[in-house]
Coordinates of C-alpha atoms in Angstrom, one line a residue:
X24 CA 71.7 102.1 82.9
X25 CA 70.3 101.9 86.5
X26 CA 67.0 102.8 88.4
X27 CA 63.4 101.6 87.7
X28 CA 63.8 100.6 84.1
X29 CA 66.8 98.4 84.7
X30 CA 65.9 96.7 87.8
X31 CA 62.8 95.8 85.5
X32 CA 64.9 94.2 82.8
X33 CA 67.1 92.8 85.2
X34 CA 64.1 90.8 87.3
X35 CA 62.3 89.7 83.5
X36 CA 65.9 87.4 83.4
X37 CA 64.8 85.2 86.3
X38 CA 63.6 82.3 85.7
X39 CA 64.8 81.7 81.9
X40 CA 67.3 79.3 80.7
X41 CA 70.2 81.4 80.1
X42 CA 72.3 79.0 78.1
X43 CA 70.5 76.2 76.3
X44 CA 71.5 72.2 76.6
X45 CA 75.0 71.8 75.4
X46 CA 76.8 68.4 74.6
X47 CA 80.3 68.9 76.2
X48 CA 83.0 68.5 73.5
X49 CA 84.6 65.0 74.4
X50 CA 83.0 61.9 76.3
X51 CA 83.8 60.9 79.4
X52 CA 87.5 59.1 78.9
X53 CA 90.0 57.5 80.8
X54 CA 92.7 59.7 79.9
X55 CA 90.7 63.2 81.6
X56 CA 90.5 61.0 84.5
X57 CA 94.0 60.2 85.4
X58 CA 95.4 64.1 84.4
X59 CA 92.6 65.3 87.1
X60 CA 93.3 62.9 90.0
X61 CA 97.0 63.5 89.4
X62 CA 96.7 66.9 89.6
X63 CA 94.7 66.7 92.6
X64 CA 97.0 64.7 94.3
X65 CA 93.2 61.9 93.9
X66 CA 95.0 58.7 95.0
X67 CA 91.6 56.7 94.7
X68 CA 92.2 53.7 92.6
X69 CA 88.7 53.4 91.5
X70 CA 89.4 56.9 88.9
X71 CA 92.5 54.8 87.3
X72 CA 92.1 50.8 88.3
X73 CA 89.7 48.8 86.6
X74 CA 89.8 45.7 88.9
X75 CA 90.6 48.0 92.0
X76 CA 87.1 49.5 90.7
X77 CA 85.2 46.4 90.0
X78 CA 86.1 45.0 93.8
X79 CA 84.0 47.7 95.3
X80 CA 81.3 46.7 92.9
X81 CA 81.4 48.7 90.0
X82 CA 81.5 47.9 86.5
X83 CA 84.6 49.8 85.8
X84 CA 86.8 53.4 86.6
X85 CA 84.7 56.0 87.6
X86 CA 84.9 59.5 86.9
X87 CA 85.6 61.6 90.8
X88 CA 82.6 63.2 90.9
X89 CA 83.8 66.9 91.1
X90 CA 84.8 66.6 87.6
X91 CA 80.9 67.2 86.0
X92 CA 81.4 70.8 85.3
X93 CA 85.3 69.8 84.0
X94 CA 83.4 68.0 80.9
X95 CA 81.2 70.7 79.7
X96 CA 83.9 73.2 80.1
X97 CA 84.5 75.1 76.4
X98 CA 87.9 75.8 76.1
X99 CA 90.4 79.2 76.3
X100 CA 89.3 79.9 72.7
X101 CA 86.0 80.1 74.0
X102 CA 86.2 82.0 76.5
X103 CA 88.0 84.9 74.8
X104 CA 85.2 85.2 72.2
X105 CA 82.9 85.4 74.8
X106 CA 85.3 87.6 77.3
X107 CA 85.4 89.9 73.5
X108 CA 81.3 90.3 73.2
X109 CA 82.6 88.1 69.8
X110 CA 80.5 84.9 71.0
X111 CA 76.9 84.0 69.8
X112 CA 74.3 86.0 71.4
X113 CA 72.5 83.9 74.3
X114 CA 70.4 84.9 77.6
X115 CA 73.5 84.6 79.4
X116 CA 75.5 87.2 76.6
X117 CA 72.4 89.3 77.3
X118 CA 72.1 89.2 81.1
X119 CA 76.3 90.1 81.4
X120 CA 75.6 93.0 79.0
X121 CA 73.0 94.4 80.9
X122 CA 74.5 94.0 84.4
X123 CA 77.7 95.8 82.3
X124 CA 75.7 98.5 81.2
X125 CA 74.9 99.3 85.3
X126 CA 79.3 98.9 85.9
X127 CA 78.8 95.5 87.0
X128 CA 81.8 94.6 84.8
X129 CA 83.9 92.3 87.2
X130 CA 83.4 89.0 88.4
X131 CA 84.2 86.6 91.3
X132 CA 82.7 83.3 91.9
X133 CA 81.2 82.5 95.8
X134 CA 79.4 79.5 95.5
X135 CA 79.1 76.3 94.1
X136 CA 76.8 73.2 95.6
X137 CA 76.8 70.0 93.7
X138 CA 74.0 67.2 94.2
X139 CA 75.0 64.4 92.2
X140 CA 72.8 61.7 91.0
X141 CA 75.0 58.8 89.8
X142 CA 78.3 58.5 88.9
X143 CA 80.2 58.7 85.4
X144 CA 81.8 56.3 83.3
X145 CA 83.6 56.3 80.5
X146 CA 81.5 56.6 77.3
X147 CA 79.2 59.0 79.0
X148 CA 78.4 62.0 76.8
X149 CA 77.2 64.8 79.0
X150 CA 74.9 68.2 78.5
X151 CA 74.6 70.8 80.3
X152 CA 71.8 73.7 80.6
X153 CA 71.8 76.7 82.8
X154 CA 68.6 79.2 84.2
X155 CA 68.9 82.2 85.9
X156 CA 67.1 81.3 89.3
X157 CA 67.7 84.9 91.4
X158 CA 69.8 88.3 91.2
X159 CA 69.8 90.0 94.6
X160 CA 69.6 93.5 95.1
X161 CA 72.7 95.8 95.1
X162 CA 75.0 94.5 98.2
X163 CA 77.7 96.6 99.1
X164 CA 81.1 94.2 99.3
X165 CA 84.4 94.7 100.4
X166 CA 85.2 94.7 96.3
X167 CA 83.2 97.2 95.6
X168 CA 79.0 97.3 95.6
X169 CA 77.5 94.1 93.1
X170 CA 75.0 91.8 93.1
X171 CA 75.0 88.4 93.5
X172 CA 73.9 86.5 90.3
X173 CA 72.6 82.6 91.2
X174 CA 72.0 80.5 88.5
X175 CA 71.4 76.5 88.5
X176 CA 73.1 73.8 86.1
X177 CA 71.4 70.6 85.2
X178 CA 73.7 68.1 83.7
X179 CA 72.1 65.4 82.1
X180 CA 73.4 62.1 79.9
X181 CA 73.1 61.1 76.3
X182 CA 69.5 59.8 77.5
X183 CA 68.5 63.0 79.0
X184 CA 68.8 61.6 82.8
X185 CA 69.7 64.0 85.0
X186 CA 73.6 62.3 86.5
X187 CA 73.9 66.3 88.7
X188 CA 73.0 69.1 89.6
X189 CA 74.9 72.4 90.6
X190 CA 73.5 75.8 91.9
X191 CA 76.4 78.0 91.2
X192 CA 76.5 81.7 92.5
X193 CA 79.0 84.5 91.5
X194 CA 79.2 88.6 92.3
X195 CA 79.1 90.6 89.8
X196 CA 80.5 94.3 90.6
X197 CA 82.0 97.6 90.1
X198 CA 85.2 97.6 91.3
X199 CA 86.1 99.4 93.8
X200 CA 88.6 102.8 92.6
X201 CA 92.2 102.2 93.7
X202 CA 93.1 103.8 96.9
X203 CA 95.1 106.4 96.8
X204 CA 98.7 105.8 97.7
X205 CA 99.4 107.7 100.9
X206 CA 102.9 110.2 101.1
X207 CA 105.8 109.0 101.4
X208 CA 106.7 108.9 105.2
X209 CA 108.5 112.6 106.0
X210 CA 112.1 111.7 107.5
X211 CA 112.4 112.1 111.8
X212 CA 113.8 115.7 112.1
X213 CA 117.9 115.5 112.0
X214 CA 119.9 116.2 115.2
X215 CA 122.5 119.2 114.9
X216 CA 125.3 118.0 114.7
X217 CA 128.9 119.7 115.8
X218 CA 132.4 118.5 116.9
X219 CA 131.4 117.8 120.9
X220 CA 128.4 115.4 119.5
X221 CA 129.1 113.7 116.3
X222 CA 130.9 110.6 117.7
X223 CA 128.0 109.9 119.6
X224 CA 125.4 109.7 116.7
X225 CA 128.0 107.5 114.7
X226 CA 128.3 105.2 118.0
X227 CA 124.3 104.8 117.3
X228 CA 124.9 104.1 114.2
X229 CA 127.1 100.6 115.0
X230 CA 124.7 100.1 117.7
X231 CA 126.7 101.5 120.8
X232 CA 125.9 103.6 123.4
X233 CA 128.4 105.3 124.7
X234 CA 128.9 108.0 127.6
X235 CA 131.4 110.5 128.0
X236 CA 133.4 110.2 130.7
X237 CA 135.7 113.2 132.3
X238 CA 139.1 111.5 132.3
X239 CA 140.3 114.2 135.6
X240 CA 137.7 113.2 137.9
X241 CA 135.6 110.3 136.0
X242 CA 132.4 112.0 136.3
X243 CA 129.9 110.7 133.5
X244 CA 127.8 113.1 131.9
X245 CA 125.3 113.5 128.7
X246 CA 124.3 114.9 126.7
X247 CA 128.3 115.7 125.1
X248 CA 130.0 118.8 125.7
X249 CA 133.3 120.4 125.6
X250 CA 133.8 120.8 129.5
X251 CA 133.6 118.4 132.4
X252 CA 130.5 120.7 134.7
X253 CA 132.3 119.4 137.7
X254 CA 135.9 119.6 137.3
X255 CA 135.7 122.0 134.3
X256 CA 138.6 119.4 132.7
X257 CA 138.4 119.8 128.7
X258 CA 139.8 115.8 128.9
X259 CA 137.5 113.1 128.5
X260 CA 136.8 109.7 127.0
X261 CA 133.8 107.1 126.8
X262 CA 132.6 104.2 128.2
X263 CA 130.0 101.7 126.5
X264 CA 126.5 101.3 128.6
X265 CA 125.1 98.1 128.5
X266 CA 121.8 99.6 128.0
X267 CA 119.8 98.9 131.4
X268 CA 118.4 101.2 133.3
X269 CA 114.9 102.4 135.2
X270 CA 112.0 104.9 134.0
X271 CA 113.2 108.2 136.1
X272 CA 110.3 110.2 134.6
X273 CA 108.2 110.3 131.4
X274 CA 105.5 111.9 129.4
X275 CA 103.2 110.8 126.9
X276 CA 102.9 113.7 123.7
X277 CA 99.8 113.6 121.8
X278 CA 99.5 117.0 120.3
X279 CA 101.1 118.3 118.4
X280 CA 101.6 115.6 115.6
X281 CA 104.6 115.3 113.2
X282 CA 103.8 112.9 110.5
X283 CA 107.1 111.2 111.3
X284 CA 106.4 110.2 114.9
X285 CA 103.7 107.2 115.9
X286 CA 101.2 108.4 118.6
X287 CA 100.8 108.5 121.1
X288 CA 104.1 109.3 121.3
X289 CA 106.2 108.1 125.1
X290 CA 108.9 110.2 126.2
X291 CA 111.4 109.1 128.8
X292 CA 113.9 110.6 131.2
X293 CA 116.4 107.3 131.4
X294 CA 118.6 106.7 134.4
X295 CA 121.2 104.3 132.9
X296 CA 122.8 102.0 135.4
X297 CA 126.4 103.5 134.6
X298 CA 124.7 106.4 136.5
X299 CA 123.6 108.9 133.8
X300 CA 120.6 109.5 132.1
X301 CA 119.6 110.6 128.8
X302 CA 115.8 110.9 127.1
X303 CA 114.6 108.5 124.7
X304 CA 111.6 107.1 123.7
X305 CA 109.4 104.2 124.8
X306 CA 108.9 101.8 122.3
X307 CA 107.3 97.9 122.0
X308 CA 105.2 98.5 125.4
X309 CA 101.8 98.7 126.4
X310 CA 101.2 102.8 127.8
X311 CA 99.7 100.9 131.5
X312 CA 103.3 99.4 132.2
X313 CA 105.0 102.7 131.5
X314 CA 105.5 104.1 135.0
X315 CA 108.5 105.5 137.1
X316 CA 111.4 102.8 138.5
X317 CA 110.2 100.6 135.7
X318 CA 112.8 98.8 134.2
X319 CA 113.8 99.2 130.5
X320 CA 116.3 97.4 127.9
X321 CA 117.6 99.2 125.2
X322 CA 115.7 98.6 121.8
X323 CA 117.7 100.5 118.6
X324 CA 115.6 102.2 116.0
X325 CA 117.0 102.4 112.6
X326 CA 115.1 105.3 111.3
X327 CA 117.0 105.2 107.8
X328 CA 120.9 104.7 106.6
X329 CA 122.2 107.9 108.3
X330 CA 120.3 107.6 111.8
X331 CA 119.5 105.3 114.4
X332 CA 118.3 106.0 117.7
X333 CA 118.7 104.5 121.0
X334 CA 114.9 103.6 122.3
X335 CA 114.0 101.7 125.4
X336 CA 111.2 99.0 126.3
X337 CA 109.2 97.9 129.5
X338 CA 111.0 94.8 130.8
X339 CA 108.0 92.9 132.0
X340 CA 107.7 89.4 133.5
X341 CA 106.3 88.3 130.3
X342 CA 109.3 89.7 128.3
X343 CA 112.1 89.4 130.9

């Protein structure tokens, strides 16, 4: 139900006692008192000490005040039926099926502001009533759109003195439909992989970098291959870098975007201190302190259990 005729039915609610005044179920009693202040961690003597109570001038223990709405309270039992539409029909019965019908069907409290007018003691018997004092218009909310329902409890004592007051506000909305769950992340692209390059790749994988080293001449050079370029030696070995080095040259990629990559997307030409250099990406730095000669430490990225990467980040002053 929404639109003229509801908004109608919904504004004739204001103003009427929605629940009519109830006697809680039990008295005010000593033994409420002490379960509440111990399981608000309520040190105060006056909720559990008679004579620590009477020194400050009252007749006896006192109730903390907090505890009003506690007394009046109608149990799980209670709740259920009225959670089931089983309950007895009252205002308040009413007012939720209505909001219902519109897909208000969830509920949060906001609010609640106490003003209290004396304090209880034990032998009080307390009642509560409730009215419907506004219903705002449709809000939109981070839960989904609702309205904010504000009502106002009087609590009064066996006399009919009023010992509190408490304006109590809750939304009442749609919920909001689940999100849908994004993809599963697609995997980096895998490297080829062949008999000059594999042992560099498993390196990664224990977190060492190495580079191959020409064992006839000792010329370094990367990526692998078969053949020294400068001595054409088919001998070689590797050493370990330590993983310093400067920015020789870089670009930044934005188009075009694989799913598996974070944009924008820093690719570097890195000149290791051994004296090679390889191409990696900038990771863990801001793109204004990316910039040729810049110095770089080397950060691994475990992408999943068969592949991690060697990446480098901007060693600044502030992460020296």
């Amino acid at each position: 139900m929404t639109g003229p005729d509801f908004e109608a039915a919904l504004a004739a609610f204001v103003g009427r006692v929605l629940s009519p005044r109830t006697p809680a179920q039990d008295p005010v009693n000593g033994p409420m008192i002490r379960h509440w202040a111990e399981a608000m961690g309520d040190e105060n003597p006056v909720f559990t000490d008679d004579a620590a109570a009477r020194r400050t001038g009252r007749p006896g223990v006192v109730a903390p005040a907090t505890m009003v709405q506690a007394w009046t309270m109608r149990g799980y039992a209670a709740h259920q039926r009225r959670a089931a539409g089983t309950g007895p029909q009252t205002e308040e019965s009413r007012l939720l099926a209505l909001l219902a019908s519109a897909g208000y069907t969830a509920v949060v409290a906001t609010d609640s502001e106490f003003a209290f007018t004396r304090e209880l003691v034990p032998g009080d018997h307390i009642e509560v009533e409730e009215f419907l004092e506004s219903v705002s218009p449709e809000k939109r909310t981070a839960l989904g759109p609702g309205r904010f329902v504000q009502t106002v409890r009087t609590y009064t004592d066996a006399s009919g003195a009023v010992v509190a007051t408490q304006r109590w506000r809750t939304l009442r909305f749609r919920p909001a439909a689940p999100a849908e769950p994004e993809p599963p992340r697609p995997p980096r692209p895998r490297p080829a992989l062949n008999p000059d390059n594999r042992f560099w790749f498993e390196a990664a994988r224990e977190h060492r970098l190495l580079v191959q080293r020409c064992t006839a001449c000792g010329t370094l050079r990367h990526p692998p291959g078969p053949c020294c370029p400068h001595c054409r030696s088919f001998a070689w070995d590797t050493v370990q870098a330590t993983g310093r080095g400067t920015v020789y040259s870089f670009t930044v990629a934005h188009h075009p975007r694989h799913p598996a990559f974070d944009y924008p997307l820093v690719i570097a030409v890195i000149a290791l201190e051994e004296g090679t250099r390889l191409i990696a990406n900038i990771v863990g730095s801001a793109l204004e302190d990316v910039r040729v000669d810049a110095p770089v430490a080397l950060e691994w990225v475990e992408l999943d259990s068969e592949l991690t990467l060697p990446a480098f980040r901007i060693v600044t002053e502030e992460t020296h």
